[in-house]
XYZ file of C-alpha atoms in Angstrom:
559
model
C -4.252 16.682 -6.698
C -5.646 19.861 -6.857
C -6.767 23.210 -7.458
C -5.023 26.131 -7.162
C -6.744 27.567 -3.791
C -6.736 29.420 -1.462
C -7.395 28.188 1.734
C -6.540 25.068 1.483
C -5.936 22.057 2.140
C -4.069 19.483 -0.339
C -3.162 19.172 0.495
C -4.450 19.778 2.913
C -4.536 22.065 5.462
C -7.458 22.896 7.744
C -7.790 25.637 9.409
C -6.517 27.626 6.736
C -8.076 31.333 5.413
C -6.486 32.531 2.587
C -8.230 30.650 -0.661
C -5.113 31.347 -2.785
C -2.587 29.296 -1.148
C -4.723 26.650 -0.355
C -5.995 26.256 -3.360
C -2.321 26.030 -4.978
C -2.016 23.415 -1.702
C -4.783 21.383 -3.971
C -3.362 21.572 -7.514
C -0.028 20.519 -5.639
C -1.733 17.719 -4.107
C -3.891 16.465 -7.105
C -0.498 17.000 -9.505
C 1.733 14.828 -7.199
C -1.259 11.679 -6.978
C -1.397 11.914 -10.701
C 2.297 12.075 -11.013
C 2.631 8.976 -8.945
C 0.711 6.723 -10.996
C 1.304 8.495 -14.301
C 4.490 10.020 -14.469
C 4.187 10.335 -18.192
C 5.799 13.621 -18.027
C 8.152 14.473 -20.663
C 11.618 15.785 -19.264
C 12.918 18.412 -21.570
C 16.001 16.167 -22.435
C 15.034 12.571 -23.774
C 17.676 9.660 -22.249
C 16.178 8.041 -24.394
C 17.304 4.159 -24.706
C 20.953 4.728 -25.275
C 23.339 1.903 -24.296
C 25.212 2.115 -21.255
C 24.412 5.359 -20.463
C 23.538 4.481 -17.084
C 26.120 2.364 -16.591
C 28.822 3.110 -13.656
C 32.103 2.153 -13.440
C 30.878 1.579 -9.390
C 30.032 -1.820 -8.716
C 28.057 -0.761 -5.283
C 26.034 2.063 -7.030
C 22.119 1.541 -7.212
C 20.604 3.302 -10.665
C 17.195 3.972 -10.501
C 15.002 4.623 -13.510
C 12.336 7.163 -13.540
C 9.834 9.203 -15.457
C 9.288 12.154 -12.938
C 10.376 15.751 -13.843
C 11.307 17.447 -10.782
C 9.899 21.027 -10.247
C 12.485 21.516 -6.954
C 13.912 19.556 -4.206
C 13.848 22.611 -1.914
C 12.001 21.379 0.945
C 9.894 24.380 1.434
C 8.407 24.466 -2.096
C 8.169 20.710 -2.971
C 4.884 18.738 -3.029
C 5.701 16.375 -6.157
C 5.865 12.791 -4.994
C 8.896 12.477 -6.821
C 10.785 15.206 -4.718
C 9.322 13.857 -1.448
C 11.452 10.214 -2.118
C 14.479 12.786 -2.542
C 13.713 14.371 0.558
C 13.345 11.289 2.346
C 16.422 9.867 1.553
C 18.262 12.964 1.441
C 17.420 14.745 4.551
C 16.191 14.010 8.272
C 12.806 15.213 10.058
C 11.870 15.441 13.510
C 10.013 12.148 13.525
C 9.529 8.988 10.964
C 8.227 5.785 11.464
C 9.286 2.374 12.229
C 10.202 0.154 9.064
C 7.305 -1.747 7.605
C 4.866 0.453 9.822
C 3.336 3.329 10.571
C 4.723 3.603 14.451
C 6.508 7.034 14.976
C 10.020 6.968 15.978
C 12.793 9.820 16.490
C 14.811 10.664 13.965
C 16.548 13.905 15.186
C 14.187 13.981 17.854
C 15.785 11.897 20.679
C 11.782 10.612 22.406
C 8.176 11.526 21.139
C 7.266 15.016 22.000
C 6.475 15.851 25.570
C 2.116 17.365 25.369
C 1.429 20.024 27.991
C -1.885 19.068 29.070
C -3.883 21.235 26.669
C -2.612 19.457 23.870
C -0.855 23.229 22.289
C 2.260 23.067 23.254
C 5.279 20.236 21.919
C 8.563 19.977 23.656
C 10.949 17.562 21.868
C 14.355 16.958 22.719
C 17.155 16.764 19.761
C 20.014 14.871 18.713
C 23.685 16.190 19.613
C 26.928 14.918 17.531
C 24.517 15.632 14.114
C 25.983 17.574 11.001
C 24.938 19.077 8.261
C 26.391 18.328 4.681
C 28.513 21.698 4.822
C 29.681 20.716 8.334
C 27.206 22.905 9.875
C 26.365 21.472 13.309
C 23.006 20.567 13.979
C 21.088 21.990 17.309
C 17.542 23.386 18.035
C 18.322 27.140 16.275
C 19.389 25.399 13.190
C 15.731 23.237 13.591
C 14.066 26.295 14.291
C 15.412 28.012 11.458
C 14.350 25.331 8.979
C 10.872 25.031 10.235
C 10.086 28.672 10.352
C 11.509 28.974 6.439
C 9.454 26.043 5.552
C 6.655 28.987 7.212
C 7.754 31.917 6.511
C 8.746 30.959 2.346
C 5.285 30.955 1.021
C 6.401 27.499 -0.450
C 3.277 25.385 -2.311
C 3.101 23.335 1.042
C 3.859 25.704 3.463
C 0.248 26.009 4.957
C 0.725 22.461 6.542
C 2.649 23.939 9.292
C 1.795 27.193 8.767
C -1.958 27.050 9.158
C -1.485 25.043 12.448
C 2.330 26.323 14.390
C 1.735 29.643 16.416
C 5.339 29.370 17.287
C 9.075 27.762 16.916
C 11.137 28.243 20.021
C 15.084 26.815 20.678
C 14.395 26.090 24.542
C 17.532 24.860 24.894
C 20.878 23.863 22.644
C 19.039 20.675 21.808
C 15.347 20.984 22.920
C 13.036 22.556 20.493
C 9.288 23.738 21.538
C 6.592 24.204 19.228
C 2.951 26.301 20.382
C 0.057 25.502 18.453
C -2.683 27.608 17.322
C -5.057 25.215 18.937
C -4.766 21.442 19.455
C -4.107 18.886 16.570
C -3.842 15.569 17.268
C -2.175 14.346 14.421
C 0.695 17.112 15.036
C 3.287 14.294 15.467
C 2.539 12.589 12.362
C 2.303 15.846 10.444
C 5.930 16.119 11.348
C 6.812 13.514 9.519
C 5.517 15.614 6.457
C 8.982 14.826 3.607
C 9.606 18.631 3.328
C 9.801 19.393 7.710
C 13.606 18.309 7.290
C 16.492 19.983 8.953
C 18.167 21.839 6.416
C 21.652 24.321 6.675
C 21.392 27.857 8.056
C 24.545 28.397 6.226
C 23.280 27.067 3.379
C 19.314 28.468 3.004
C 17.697 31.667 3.228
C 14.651 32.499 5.218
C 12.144 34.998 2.847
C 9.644 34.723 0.490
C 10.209 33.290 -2.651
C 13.813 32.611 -1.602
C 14.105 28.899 -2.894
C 16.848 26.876 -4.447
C 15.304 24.471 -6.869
C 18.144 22.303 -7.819
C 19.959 22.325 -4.222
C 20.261 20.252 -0.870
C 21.922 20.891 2.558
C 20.310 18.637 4.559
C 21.640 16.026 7.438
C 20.473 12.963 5.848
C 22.416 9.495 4.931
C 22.925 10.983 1.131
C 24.505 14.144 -0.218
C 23.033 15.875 -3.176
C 26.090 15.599 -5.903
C 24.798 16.607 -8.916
C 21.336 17.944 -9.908
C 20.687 17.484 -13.512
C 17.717 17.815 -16.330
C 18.356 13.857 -17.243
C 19.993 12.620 -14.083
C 20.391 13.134 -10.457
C 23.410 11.869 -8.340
C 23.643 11.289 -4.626
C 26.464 9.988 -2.494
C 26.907 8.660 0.914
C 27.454 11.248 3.112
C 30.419 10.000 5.407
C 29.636 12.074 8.431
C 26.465 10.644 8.784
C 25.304 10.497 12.753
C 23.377 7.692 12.375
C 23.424 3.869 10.260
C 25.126 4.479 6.927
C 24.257 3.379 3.544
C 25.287 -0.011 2.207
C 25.783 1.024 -1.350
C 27.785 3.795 -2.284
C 25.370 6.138 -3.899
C 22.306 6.534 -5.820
C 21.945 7.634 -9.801
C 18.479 8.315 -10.859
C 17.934 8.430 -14.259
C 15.101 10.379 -15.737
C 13.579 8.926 -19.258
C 11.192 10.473 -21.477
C 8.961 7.957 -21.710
C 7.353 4.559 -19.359
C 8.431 2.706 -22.207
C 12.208 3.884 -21.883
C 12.033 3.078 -18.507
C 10.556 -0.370 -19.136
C 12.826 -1.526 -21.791
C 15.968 -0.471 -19.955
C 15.145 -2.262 -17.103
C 14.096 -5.433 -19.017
C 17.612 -4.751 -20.073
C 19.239 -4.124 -16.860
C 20.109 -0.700 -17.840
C 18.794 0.248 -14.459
C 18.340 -1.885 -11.337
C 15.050 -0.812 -9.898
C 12.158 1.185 -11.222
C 9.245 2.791 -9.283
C 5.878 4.457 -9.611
C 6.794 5.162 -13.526
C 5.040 2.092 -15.866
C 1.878 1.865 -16.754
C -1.069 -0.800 -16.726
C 0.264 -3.174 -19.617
C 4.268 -2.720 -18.532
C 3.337 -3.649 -15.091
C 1.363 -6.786 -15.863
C 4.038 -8.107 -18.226
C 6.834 -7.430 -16.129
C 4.748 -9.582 -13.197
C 4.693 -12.380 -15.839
C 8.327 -12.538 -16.994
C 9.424 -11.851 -12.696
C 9.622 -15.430 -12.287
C 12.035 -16.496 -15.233
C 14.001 -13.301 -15.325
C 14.823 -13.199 -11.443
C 13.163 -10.027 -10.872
C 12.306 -8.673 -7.411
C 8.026 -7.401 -7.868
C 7.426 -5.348 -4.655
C 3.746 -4.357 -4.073
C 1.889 -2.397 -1.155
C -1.447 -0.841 -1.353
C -1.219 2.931 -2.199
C -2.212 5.678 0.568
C -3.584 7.457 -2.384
C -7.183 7.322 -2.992
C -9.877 7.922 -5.687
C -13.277 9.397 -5.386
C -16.589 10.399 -7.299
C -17.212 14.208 -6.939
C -20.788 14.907 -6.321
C -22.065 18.684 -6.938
C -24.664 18.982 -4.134
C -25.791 22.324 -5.624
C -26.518 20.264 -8.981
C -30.571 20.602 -8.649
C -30.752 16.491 -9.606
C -27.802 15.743 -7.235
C -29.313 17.719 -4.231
C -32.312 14.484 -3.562
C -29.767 12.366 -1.376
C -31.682 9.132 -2.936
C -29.766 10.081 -6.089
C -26.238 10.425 -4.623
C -27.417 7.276 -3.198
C -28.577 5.764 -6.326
C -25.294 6.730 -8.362
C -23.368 5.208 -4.886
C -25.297 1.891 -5.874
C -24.300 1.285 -9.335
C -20.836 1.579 -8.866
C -19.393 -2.309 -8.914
C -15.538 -1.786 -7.662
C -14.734 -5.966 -8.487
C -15.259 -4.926 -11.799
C -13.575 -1.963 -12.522
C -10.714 -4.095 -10.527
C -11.109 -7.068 -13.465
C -12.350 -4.914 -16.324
C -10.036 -2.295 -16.411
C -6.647 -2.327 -13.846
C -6.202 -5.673 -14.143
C -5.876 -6.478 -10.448
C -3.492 -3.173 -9.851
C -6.049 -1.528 -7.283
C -7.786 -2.866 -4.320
C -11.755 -1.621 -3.931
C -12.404 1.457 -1.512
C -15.623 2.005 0.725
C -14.755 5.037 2.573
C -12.790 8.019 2.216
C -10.192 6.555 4.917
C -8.043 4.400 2.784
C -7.373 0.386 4.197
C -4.018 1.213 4.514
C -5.116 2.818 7.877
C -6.748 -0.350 9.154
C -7.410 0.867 12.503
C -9.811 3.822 11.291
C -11.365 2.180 7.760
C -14.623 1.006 7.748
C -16.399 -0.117 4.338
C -19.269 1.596 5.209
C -20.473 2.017 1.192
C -19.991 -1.364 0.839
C -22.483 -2.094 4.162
C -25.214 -0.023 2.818
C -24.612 -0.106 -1.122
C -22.769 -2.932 -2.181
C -21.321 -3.499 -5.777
C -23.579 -3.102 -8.729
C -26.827 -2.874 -6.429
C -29.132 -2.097 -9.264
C -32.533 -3.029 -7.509
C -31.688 -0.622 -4.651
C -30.079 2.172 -7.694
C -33.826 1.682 -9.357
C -35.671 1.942 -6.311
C -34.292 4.851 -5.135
C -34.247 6.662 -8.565
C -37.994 5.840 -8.613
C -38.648 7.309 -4.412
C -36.672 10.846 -6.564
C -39.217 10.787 -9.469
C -36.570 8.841 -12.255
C -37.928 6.664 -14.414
C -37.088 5.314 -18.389
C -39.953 7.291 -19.187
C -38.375 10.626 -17.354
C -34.856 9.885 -16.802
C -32.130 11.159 -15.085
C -29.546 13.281 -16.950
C -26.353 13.707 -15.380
C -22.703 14.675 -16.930
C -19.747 12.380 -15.849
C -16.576 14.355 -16.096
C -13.093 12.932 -16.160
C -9.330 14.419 -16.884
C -8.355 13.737 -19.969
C -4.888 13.098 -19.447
C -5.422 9.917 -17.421
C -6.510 6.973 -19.706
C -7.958 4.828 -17.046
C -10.262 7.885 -15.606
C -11.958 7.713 -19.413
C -12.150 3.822 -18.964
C -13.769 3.748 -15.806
C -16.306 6.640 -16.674
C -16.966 4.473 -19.906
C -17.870 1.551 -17.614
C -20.072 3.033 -15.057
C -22.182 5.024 -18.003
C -22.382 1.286 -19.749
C -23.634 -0.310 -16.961
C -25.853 2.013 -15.912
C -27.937 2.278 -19.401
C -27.475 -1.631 -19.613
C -29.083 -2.413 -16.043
C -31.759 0.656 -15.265
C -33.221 0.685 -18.187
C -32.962 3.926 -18.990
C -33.897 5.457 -15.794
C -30.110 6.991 -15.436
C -28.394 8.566 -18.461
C -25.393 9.549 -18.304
C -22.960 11.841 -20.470
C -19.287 11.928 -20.650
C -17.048 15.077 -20.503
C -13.468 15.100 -20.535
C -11.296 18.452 -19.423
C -7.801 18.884 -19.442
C -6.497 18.640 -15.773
C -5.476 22.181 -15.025
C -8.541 23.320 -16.117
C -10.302 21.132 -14.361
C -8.694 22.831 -11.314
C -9.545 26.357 -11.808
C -13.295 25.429 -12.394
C -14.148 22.977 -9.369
C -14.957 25.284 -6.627
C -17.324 27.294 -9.471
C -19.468 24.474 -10.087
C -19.132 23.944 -13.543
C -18.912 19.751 -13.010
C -22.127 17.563 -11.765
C -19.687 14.233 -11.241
C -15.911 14.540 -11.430
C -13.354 11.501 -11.132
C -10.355 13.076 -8.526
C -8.013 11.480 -6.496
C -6.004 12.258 -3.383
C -2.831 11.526 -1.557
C -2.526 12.480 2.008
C 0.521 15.029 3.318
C 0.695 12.292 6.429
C -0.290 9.211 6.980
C -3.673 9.858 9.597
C -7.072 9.608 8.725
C -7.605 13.705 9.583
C -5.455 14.241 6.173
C -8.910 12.032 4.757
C -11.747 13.462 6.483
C -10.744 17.271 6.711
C -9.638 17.788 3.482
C -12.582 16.597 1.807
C -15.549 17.358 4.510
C -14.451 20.855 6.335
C -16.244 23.864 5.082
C -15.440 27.324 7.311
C -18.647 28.908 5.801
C -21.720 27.897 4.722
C -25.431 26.163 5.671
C -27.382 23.482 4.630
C -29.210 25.819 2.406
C -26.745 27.443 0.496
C -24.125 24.572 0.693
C -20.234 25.539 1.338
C -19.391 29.067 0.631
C -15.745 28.801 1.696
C -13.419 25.816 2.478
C -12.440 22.089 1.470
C -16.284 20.995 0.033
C -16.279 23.785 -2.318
C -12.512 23.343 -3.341
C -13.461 19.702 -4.542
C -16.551 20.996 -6.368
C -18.743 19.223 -3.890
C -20.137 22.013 -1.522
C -21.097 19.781 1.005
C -22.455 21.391 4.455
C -22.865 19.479 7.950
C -22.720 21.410 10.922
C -22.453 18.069 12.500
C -19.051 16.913 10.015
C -17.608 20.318 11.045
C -18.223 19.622 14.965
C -16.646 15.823 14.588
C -13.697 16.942 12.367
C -12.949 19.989 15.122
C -13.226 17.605 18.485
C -11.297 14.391 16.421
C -8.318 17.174 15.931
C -8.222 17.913 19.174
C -8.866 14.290 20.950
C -5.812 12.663 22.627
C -7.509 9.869 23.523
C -7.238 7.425 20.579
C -10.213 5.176 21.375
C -12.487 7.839 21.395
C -10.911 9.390 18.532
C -11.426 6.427 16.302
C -15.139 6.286 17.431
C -15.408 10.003 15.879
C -14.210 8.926 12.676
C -16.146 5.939 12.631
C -19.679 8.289 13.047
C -18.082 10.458 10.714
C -17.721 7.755 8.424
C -21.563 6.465 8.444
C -22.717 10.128 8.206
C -20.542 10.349 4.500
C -22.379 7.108 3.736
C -25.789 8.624 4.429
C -25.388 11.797 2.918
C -22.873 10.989 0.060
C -20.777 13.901 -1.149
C -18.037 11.903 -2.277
C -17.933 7.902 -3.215
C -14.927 6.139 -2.760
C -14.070 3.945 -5.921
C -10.552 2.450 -5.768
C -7.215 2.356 -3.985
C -4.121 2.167 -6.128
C -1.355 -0.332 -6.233
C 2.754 0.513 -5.410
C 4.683 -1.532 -7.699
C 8.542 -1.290 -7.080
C 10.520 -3.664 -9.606
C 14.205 -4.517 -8.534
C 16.836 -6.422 -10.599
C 18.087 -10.186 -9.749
C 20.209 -9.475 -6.843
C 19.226 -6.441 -5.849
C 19.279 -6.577 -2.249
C 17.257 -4.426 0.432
C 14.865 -3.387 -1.824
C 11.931 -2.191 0.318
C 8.538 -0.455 -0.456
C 7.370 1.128 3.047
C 3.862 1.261 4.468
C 4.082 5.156 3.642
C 5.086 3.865 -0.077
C 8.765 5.989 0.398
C 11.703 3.817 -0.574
C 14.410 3.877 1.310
C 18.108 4.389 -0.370
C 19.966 3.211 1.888
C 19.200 -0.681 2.563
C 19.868 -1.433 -1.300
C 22.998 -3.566 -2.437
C 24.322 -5.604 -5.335
């Protein structure tokens, strides 16, 4: 979901300098959201629609239909949504949570890390009796190795760890210890990241630009068999340390089109499809579910969308106008109107999916479609129908239900203020959107976001954190000006900096919380909407699971 930066963040980063990579971190981030829910890409060889061609003579094989073009499954270059469900059911990390929630557990890590008492320094202990896919043997150098490539690579996501780890040590055959640069709370969860997998010494290089795109040496329950531009193959990997598959391997099957992918399942060409249909495919397949036999899955997405406000826009810097655009927006409808029940309203930046953090604070002080308060305040800035507001609603214009909702705010706004707010629609290609954000060529811009791990810092930080700046000038360098906002709080910066280094979680969730009400008041960003994880499985499909993280997991499906 974003730019190409420098410093960066999409996704997300932090504490990062440089503004190149973090800016790539953005376009990464914003390309993998849009990928998730769009995945209209077209793959450079069509499947197409032809009959039985993914068929397998296996009975206990699980096809999977998809849309996604893969850049790379190398671990320390991916950041497509697409590759991370690869990753996650191809290879092993450190830590991943608890099925159906978002508890950590060990995966190679035997027990949660052991925190020396000023929160920089990790000691985790590590799985014996583990192998690699080449029948490498797993141990803390061959963890070290794969976390300081992910590093040391200069992959698209590499500033996640990079940006945060001072140091990777083996402290023993199988203990690992990790010094941070200074204390980060959500470290553990970080580690969860899809791409911090162990992955063969033997196998991968550590240098820059030293990636293998179409390759896989991991330890995980599946072995990479083929890599292809129409199809992907994985089978169980026998030497697995830990539960095994039920099936006997995966095919993925890449179409050219949602269409493709809908009629072949409606066929039973494939047995499950995911994160690939659009709107219309989605709503019919609900409605046939029931007579067909056909598993729906849903979860609330962890990705979220948001209205871009330019605070150095000289109409957008008068908060009662960020708080008079906050007031028109009515989430119920855009939820009836236009997505047809496939999103859930947001009111904060911190999605719902993270219950214990999320509180609707824009729906406390604005409501839905609060046009007496919208007109009130436009008034207190000096807006009325006889000098009216002027502002330019931008939108990418390869997502159709971006145009739709821009369509519907302007409409409701000239239908209930009179003429007090006018507002004109721009559309810009998505890449170019990108490179122009942090100059502040857009007044509104529709964006969305998907966090790197599942904490509310991968929320607040990468949308509020600005290294330089003041009130006065707005943010010179960091996450505000990446998102074309250029938001400035010395008091945001201080909250984000003590919540990423609080241990206790009580009074961590109170910082987020006053962080929270402060984004209400000064409104950089307003949440809209929350997406909708559909995952559609064949009658008697079993196992068929869409996690709280919205990964999939491989193994657990049977015929």
């Amino acid at each position: 979901m974003k730019p190409n930066q420098t410093t960066r963040v999409n996704y997300r980063s932090i504490t990062g300098s440089i503004r190149g990579a973090i800016f790539d971190r953005h376009w990464r981030k914003w390309a993998k959201f849009v990928g998730l829910f769009s995945m209209c890409c077209l793959l450079a060889i069509s499947c197409g629609d032809r009959p039985g061609m993914n068929q397998s003579s296996d009975p206990n094989r699980i096809s999977i239909g998809t849309t996604a073009k893969i850049r790379t499954i190398d671990p320390a270059d991916a950041y497509e949504n697409a590759a991370g469900m690869l990753l996650y059911n191809l290879g092993d990390r450190l830590y991943t949570y608890e099925s159906g929630t978002t508890t950590l557990k060990p995966q190679l890590a035997t027990a949660l890390p052991q925190i020396s008492p000023d929160g920089v320094t990790y000691t985790i202990p590590l799985r014996s009796g583990v192998l690699y896919h080449d029948g490498t043997p797993f141990n803390a150098e061959t963890m070290k190795f794969s976390l300081q490539r992910f590093m040391e690579n200069g992959g698209s996501p590499s500033s996640l760890l990079s940006n945060i780890v001072e140091s990777v040590a083996a402290s023993g055959e199988y203990e690992l210890t990790l010094k941070l640069k200074q204390p980060f709370a959500a470290f553990s969860d970080l580690l969860t990241f899809s791409g911090l997998v162990a992955v063969s010494p033997t196998a991968y290089q550590i240098g820059a630009g030293q990636f293998k795109p179409d390759t896989f040496v991991g330890t995980g329950p599946y072995k990479l068999v083929s890599y292809g531009t129409d199809s992907i193959k994985l089978d169980v990997f026998e030497d697995y340390w830990g539960e095994k598959p039920i099936n006997t391997g995966i095919d993925i099957q890449q179409f050219s089109s949602p269409a493709n992918v809908y009629n072949s399942f409606r066929r039973g060409a494939v047995d499950l499809t995911y994160g690939t249909l659009d709107l219309d495919q989605i709503t019919s397949l609900e409605k046939q579910a029931p007579g067909e036999g056909w598993q729906v899955i849903s979860n609330r997405s962890n990705g979220v969308y948001v209205l871009t406000l330019n605070m150095k826009d000289e109409a957008l810097k008068k908060p009662e106008v960020r708080q008079a655009i906050a007031s028109i927006i009515d989430r119920p409808l855009l939820q009836q109107r236009i997505f047809q029940g496939q999103m859930e309203p947001l009111y904060s930046l911190i999605p719902t999916t993270l219950e214990r953090y999320y509180q609707p604070v824009f729906k406390e002080k604005y409501g839905d479609g609060n046009f007496a308060q919208a007109k009130q305040l436009l008034t207190q800035a000096g807006y009325t129908p006889e000098n009216p507001l002027q502002l330019q609603l931008w939108y990418r214009s390869n997502l159709r239900t971006n145009a739709d909702v821009a369509a519907t705010i302007k409409a409701v706004a000239e239908q209930e203020l009179g003429g007090a707010l006018q507002i004109q629609l721009q559309s810009v290609e998505a890449a170019t959107a990108y490179n122009n954000l942090d100059k502040g060529v857009y007044s509104m811009f529709i964006l969305d976001w998907t966090p790197d791990f599942f904490d509310p810092d991968n929320y607040i930080n990468p949308f509020l954190s600005c290294a330089k700046g003041s009130v006065e000038t707005g943010c010179e360098e960091g996450e505000t000006k990446l998102w074309g906002s250029f938001y400035y709080s010395d008091r945001v910066n201080q909250l984000i900096a003590r919540e990423r280094q609080e241990q206790n979680p009580e009074t961590r969730r109170q910082i987020f919380t006053e962080l929270q009400q402060i984004i209400s008041e000064d409104v950089p960003f307003i949440p809209l909407w929350q997406g909708k994880e559909y995952l559609f499985a064949r009658k008697g499909i079993q196992g068929a699971t869409l996690e709280s993280t919205q990964a999939v997991p491989f193994g657990t499906l049977k015929k």
